[in-house]
Amino acid sequence: MKKLLKTGVFAVVALTAHAVHADEEANLIINEEIEITVRTDAPAHLENLSTIYSGWVFRSNETQALQMDDFENPGMIFADDARDAWNTVEGTKGNSCASCHGEPESMAGVRAVYPKWNEAAGEVRTVAMQVNDCRTEQMGAEELKYDGKGMLNMEALLSSVSRGLPVNVAIDGPAQSMWELGRDVYYTRFGQLDLSCANCHEDNYGNNIRADHLSQGQINGFPVYRLNNAQLNGVQSRFRGCVRDTRAATYAVGSEELIALELYVASRGNGLSVEGPSVRN
Amino acid sequence: MAEDVKPRVRVPGKATAGEAITIKTLISHAMESGQRKNGDGNLIPRSIINRFTCAFNGATVIDVTLEPAISTNPYFEFQAIVPETGTFEFTWYDDDGDVYTDTQNITVS
């Protein structure tokens, strides 16, 4: 009986795998213009992987196609909304984002190097933290909610102007201690299911966990438009979702642990292109 | 006016006479169906785009009635044969009376 059951399980796994597997050799060119690096050699600090892959590689052909054309990419609608917000004067100082930065295109390359050490503040900052610092200090405006709609839209815009540029976050110098904390979180087993990030995304990428085709968990495509919930998703909310699925209590969005994890996971993708807003399941 | 409504259209810049070209349109709109309830249990009033039209040099290309079951940010992709150089006019009609328009020129050689 036991043997029979096992055979049955294997058959199911094989079937699902066949149905969802994408073209893993495909290359991504957005708008027939922006070439995206979706696979490349792993950065030197990454001991357990030789090649890193964008999550785009693991998605179905249909999902992959959505990202090849900005007109079809639902995430770009939100980036466009942020363009309006970019030019809107808010707060007590009479400034909009455009007052200091000009066109959003002037921010090309910013997304690629975040999270980043901020010397004046003495902390590692994510793009969201930097946006809020700008809003409170330069504009005299209210902070945007971390991973809230307004913030994700703005992150999508900032990411969209950096598309094609290689992710290159610094992990040494003053950022090193945060990076090491992030690495510890990554390899710590959480929850009743006793899973670390690495168990799925390092040891088992390319395999199926039930109906999900596991990627390497790279975050070069964030913020991500998920077909699952038809909206933009922030990276730290996604981390929370993953940890929750291990049946663990999770860290808060914006907590030191998740900022550290964001820095560490971003560094695992050093060399892949910035892709956000990307489209995933 | 409904919030964050922005029409987008993609038409090729040029074509040959008699060629069937592909037109893509998308309008960002919440398309509130009128079936959903808010936190207090009250119906959220219907607010959708109820009609979409496309015309070429004044002649109708398509005229679509939209119903509440159509999802957020309605997207249309269709083909049109262009006999001559001219202008496509796209019009979306909102439940609240607003009309959103966009125009695209095409050169036929």
PDB file of C-alpha atoms in Angstrom, chain A residues 48-198:
ATOM      1  CA  ASN A  48      26.104  27.586  -2.862  1.00  0.00           C
ATOM      2  CA  LEU A  49      24.997  28.667  -6.325  1.00  0.00           C
ATOM      3  CA  SER A  50      26.979  28.867  -9.536  1.00  0.00           C
ATOM      4  CA  THR A  51      24.358  30.556 -11.704  1.00  0.00           C
ATOM      5  CA  ILE A  52      21.670  32.997 -10.643  1.00  0.00           C
ATOM      6  CA  TYR A  53      18.317  33.237 -12.404  1.00  0.00           C
ATOM      7  CA  SER A  54      15.643  35.881 -12.409  1.00  0.00           C
ATOM      8  CA  GLY A  55      12.245  34.656 -11.264  1.00  0.00           C
ATOM      9  CA  TRP A  56      11.007  35.504 -14.778  1.00  0.00           C
ATOM     10  CA  VAL A  57      12.770  32.369 -16.078  1.00  0.00           C
ATOM     11  CA  PHE A  58      10.562  30.138 -13.922  1.00  0.00           C
ATOM     12  CA  ARG A  59       7.212  31.513 -15.026  1.00  0.00           C
ATOM     13  CA  SER A  60       4.909  30.202 -17.748  1.00  0.00           C
ATOM     14  CA  ASN A  61       5.219  31.445 -21.316  1.00  0.00           C
ATOM     15  CA  GLU A  62       2.081  33.549 -20.963  1.00  0.00           C
ATOM     16  CA  THR A  63       3.300  35.228 -17.794  1.00  0.00           C
ATOM     17  CA  GLN A  64       6.705  35.802 -19.352  1.00  0.00           C
ATOM     18  CA  ALA A  65       5.094  37.483 -22.356  1.00  0.00           C
ATOM     19  CA  LEU A  66       3.230  39.971 -20.170  1.00  0.00           C
ATOM     20  CA  GLN A  67       6.525  41.495 -19.173  1.00  0.00           C
ATOM     21  CA  MET A  68       7.930  41.889 -22.683  1.00  0.00           C
ATOM     22  CA  ASP A  69       5.721  44.845 -23.519  1.00  0.00           C
ATOM     23  CA  ASP A  70       4.954  47.733 -21.185  1.00  0.00           C
ATOM     24  CA  PHE A  71       1.488  47.975 -22.675  1.00  0.00           C
ATOM     25  CA  GLU A  72       0.683  44.471 -21.485  1.00  0.00           C
ATOM     26  CA  ASN A  73       2.477  44.735 -18.155  1.00  0.00           C
ATOM     27  CA  PRO A  74      -0.191  45.627 -15.591  1.00  0.00           C
ATOM     28  CA  GLY A  75       2.520  46.860 -13.234  1.00  0.00           C
ATOM     29  CA  MET A  76       3.265  49.755 -15.551  1.00  0.00           C
ATOM     30  CA  ILE A  77      -0.174  51.237 -14.875  1.00  0.00           C
ATOM     31  CA  PHE A  78       0.946  51.805 -11.307  1.00  0.00           C
ATOM     32  CA  ALA A  79       4.269  53.226 -12.390  1.00  0.00           C
ATOM     33  CA  ASP A  80       2.323  55.682 -14.555  1.00  0.00           C
ATOM     34  CA  ASP A  81       0.199  56.678 -11.565  1.00  0.00           C
ATOM     35  CA  ALA A  82       3.410  57.421  -9.689  1.00  0.00           C
ATOM     36  CA  ARG A  83       4.481  59.708 -12.520  1.00  0.00           C
ATOM     37  CA  ASP A  84       1.540  61.938 -11.617  1.00  0.00           C
ATOM     38  CA  ALA A  85       2.473  61.766  -7.932  1.00  0.00           C
ATOM     39  CA  TRP A  86       6.061  62.603  -8.877  1.00  0.00           C
ATOM     40  CA  ASN A  87       4.938  65.979 -10.245  1.00  0.00           C
ATOM     41  CA  THR A  88       2.453  66.720  -7.462  1.00  0.00           C
ATOM     42  CA  VAL A  89       3.468  69.346  -4.916  1.00  0.00           C
ATOM     43  CA  GLU A  90       2.814  68.068  -1.393  1.00  0.00           C
ATOM     44  CA  GLY A  91       3.673  69.146   2.130  1.00  0.00           C
ATOM     45  CA  THR A  92       4.646  72.400   3.760  1.00  0.00           C
ATOM     46  CA  LYS A  93       7.702  73.247   1.681  1.00  0.00           C
ATOM     47  CA  GLY A  94       6.032  73.568  -1.703  1.00  0.00           C
ATOM     48  CA  ASN A  95       8.063  70.809  -3.326  1.00  0.00           C
ATOM     49  CA  SER A  96       7.266  67.844  -5.496  1.00  0.00           C
ATOM     50  CA  CYS A  97       9.717  65.057  -6.304  1.00  0.00           C
ATOM     51  CA  ALA A  98      10.304  66.836  -9.607  1.00  0.00           C
ATOM     52  CA  SER A  99      11.362  70.066  -7.860  1.00  0.00           C
ATOM     53  CA  CYS A 100      14.685  68.505  -6.881  1.00  0.00           C
ATOM     54  CA  HIS A 101      15.049  65.515  -9.193  1.00  0.00           C
ATOM     55  CA  GLY A 102      13.568  66.710 -12.497  1.00  0.00           C
ATOM     56  CA  GLU A 103      12.341  63.837 -14.610  1.00  0.00           C
ATOM     57  CA  PRO A 104      11.962  60.378 -13.059  1.00  0.00           C
ATOM     58  CA  GLU A 105      14.464  59.177 -15.661  1.00  0.00           C
ATOM     59  CA  SER A 106      17.169  61.070 -13.741  1.00  0.00           C
ATOM     60  CA  MET A 107      16.827  58.375 -11.066  1.00  0.00           C
ATOM     61  CA  ALA A 108      18.144  55.654 -13.397  1.00  0.00           C
ATOM     62  CA  GLY A 109      20.535  53.446 -11.463  1.00  0.00           C
ATOM     63  CA  VAL A 110      19.167  54.266  -8.018  1.00  0.00           C
ATOM     64  CA  ARG A 111      17.086  51.125  -7.627  1.00  0.00           C
ATOM     65  CA  ALA A 112      20.081  49.023  -8.659  1.00  0.00           C
ATOM     66  CA  VAL A 113      22.201  49.933  -5.627  1.00  0.00           C
ATOM     67  CA  TYR A 114      19.541  49.817  -2.893  1.00  0.00           C
ATOM     68  CA  PRO A 115      19.340  48.866  -0.041  1.00  0.00           C
ATOM     69  CA  LYS A 116      22.306  51.125   0.612  1.00  0.00           C
ATOM     70  CA  TRP A 117      24.228  52.493   3.587  1.00  0.00           C
ATOM     71  CA  ASN A 118      23.329  56.089   4.373  1.00  0.00           C
ATOM     72  CA  GLU A 119      26.287  57.762   6.033  1.00  0.00           C
ATOM     73  CA  ALA A 120      24.415  60.755   7.472  1.00  0.00           C
ATOM     74  CA  ALA A 121      21.708  58.616   9.035  1.00  0.00           C
ATOM     75  CA  GLY A 122      24.076  55.818  10.016  1.00  0.00           C
ATOM     76  CA  GLU A 123      21.764  53.076   8.734  1.00  0.00           C
ATOM     77  CA  VAL A 124      21.064  50.863   5.764  1.00  0.00           C
ATOM     78  CA  ARG A 125      18.172  52.306   3.829  1.00  0.00           C
ATOM     79  CA  THR A 126      15.771  50.757   1.382  1.00  0.00           C
ATOM     80  CA  VAL A 127      14.322  52.773  -1.502  1.00  0.00           C
ATOM     81  CA  ALA A 128      11.104  53.138   0.506  1.00  0.00           C
ATOM     82  CA  MET A 129      12.957  54.599   3.497  1.00  0.00           C
ATOM     83  CA  GLN A 130      14.786  57.040   1.242  1.00  0.00           C
ATOM     84  CA  VAL A 131      11.536  58.123  -0.425  1.00  0.00           C
ATOM     85  CA  ASN A 132      10.010  58.786   2.983  1.00  0.00           C
ATOM     86  CA  ASP A 133      13.107  60.681   4.118  1.00  0.00           C
ATOM     87  CA  CYS A 134      12.729  62.903   1.047  1.00  0.00           C
ATOM     88  CA  ARG A 135       9.055  63.406   1.783  1.00  0.00           C
ATOM     89  CA  THR A 136       9.500  64.414   5.416  1.00  0.00           C
ATOM     90  CA  GLU A 137      12.760  66.366   5.106  1.00  0.00           C
ATOM     91  CA  GLN A 138      12.599  67.978   1.657  1.00  0.00           C
ATOM     92  CA  MET A 139       8.850  68.248   1.124  1.00  0.00           C
ATOM     93  CA  GLY A 140       7.463  68.532   4.651  1.00  0.00           C
ATOM     94  CA  ALA A 141       4.927  65.902   3.675  1.00  0.00           C
ATOM     95  CA  GLU A 142       3.522  62.844   5.422  1.00  0.00           C
ATOM     96  CA  GLU A 143       5.358  59.570   5.122  1.00  0.00           C
ATOM     97  CA  LEU A 144       3.908  57.019   2.749  1.00  0.00           C
ATOM     98  CA  LYS A 145       2.921  53.724   4.338  1.00  0.00           C
ATOM     99  CA  TYR A 146       5.640  51.114   3.952  1.00  0.00           C
ATOM    100  CA  ASP A 147       4.535  48.734   1.172  1.00  0.00           C
ATOM    101  CA  GLY A 148       1.297  50.739   0.871  1.00  0.00           C
ATOM    102  CA  LYS A 149      -0.154  51.565  -2.533  1.00  0.00           C
ATOM    103  CA  GLY A 150       1.384  55.022  -2.923  1.00  0.00           C
ATOM    104  CA  MET A 151       4.824  53.775  -1.915  1.00  0.00           C
ATOM    105  CA  LEU A 152       4.717  50.720  -4.166  1.00  0.00           C
ATOM    106  CA  ASN A 153       3.642  52.861  -7.103  1.00  0.00           C
ATOM    107  CA  MET A 154       6.614  55.151  -6.501  1.00  0.00           C
ATOM    108  CA  GLU A 155       8.968  52.183  -6.137  1.00  0.00           C
ATOM    109  CA  ALA A 156       7.600  50.781  -9.398  1.00  0.00           C
ATOM    110  CA  LEU A 157       8.361  54.062 -11.149  1.00  0.00           C
ATOM    111  CA  LEU A 158      11.878  54.241  -9.699  1.00  0.00           C
ATOM    112  CA  SER A 159      12.478  50.642 -10.643  1.00  0.00           C
ATOM    113  CA  SER A 160      11.104  51.051 -14.175  1.00  0.00           C
ATOM    114  CA  VAL A 161      13.643  53.754 -15.041  1.00  0.00           C
ATOM    115  CA  SER A 162      16.494  51.479 -13.905  1.00  0.00           C
ATOM    116  CA  ARG A 163      15.425  48.455 -15.924  1.00  0.00           C
ATOM    117  CA  GLY A 164      18.280  46.731 -17.680  1.00  0.00           C
ATOM    118  CA  LEU A 165      20.918  48.060 -15.292  1.00  0.00           C
ATOM    119  CA  PRO A 166      22.713  45.439 -13.202  1.00  0.00           C
ATOM    120  CA  VAL A 167      21.823  45.084  -9.536  1.00  0.00           C
ATOM    121  CA  ASN A 168      24.928  46.045  -7.586  1.00  0.00           C
ATOM    122  CA  VAL A 169      24.341  46.475  -3.865  1.00  0.00           C
ATOM    123  CA  ALA A 170      27.358  47.035  -1.626  1.00  0.00           C
ATOM    124  CA  ILE A 171      27.797  44.405   1.081  1.00  0.00           C
ATOM    125  CA  ASP A 172      31.091  45.477   2.614  1.00  0.00           C
ATOM    126  CA  GLY A 173      32.123  48.458   4.721  1.00  0.00           C
ATOM    127  CA  PRO A 174      29.461  49.836   7.039  1.00  0.00           C
ATOM    128  CA  ALA A 175      26.723  47.708   5.462  1.00  0.00           C
ATOM    129  CA  GLN A 176      28.491  44.474   6.324  1.00  0.00           C
ATOM    130  CA  SER A 177      26.940  43.884   9.740  1.00  0.00           C
ATOM    131  CA  MET A 178      23.423  44.322   8.322  1.00  0.00           C
ATOM    132  CA  TRP A 179      24.326  42.032   5.447  1.00  0.00           C
ATOM    133  CA  GLU A 180      25.502  39.357   7.888  1.00  0.00           C
ATOM    134  CA  LEU A 181      22.285  39.706   9.883  1.00  0.00           C
ATOM    135  CA  GLY A 182      20.359  39.242   6.643  1.00  0.00           C
ATOM    136  CA  ARG A 183      22.369  36.139   5.822  1.00  0.00           C
ATOM    137  CA  ASP A 184      21.596  34.719   9.255  1.00  0.00           C
ATOM    138  CA  VAL A 185      17.879  35.312   8.709  1.00  0.00           C
ATOM    139  CA  TYR A 186      18.107  33.700   5.274  1.00  0.00           C
ATOM    140  CA  TYR A 187      19.616  30.490   6.628  1.00  0.00           C
ATOM    141  CA  THR A 188      17.510  30.314   9.814  1.00  0.00           C
ATOM    142  CA  ARG A 189      14.734  27.725   9.806  1.00  0.00           C
ATOM    143  CA  PHE A 190      11.387  29.237  10.761  1.00  0.00           C
ATOM    144  CA  GLY A 191       8.002  27.978  11.796  1.00  0.00           C
ATOM    145  CA  GLN A 192       6.297  24.677  12.329  1.00  0.00           C
ATOM    146  CA  LEU A 193       7.462  23.549   8.919  1.00  0.00           C
ATOM    147  CA  ASP A 194      11.031  24.278   9.947  1.00  0.00           C
ATOM    148  CA  LEU A 195      12.029  25.867   6.660  1.00  0.00           C
ATOM    149  CA  SER A 196      14.673  28.464   5.894  1.00  0.00           C
ATOM    150  CA  CYS A 197      14.667  30.611   2.768  1.00  0.00           C
ATOM    151  CA  ALA A 198      17.509  28.441   1.502  1.00  0.00           C
TER     152      ALA A 198
END
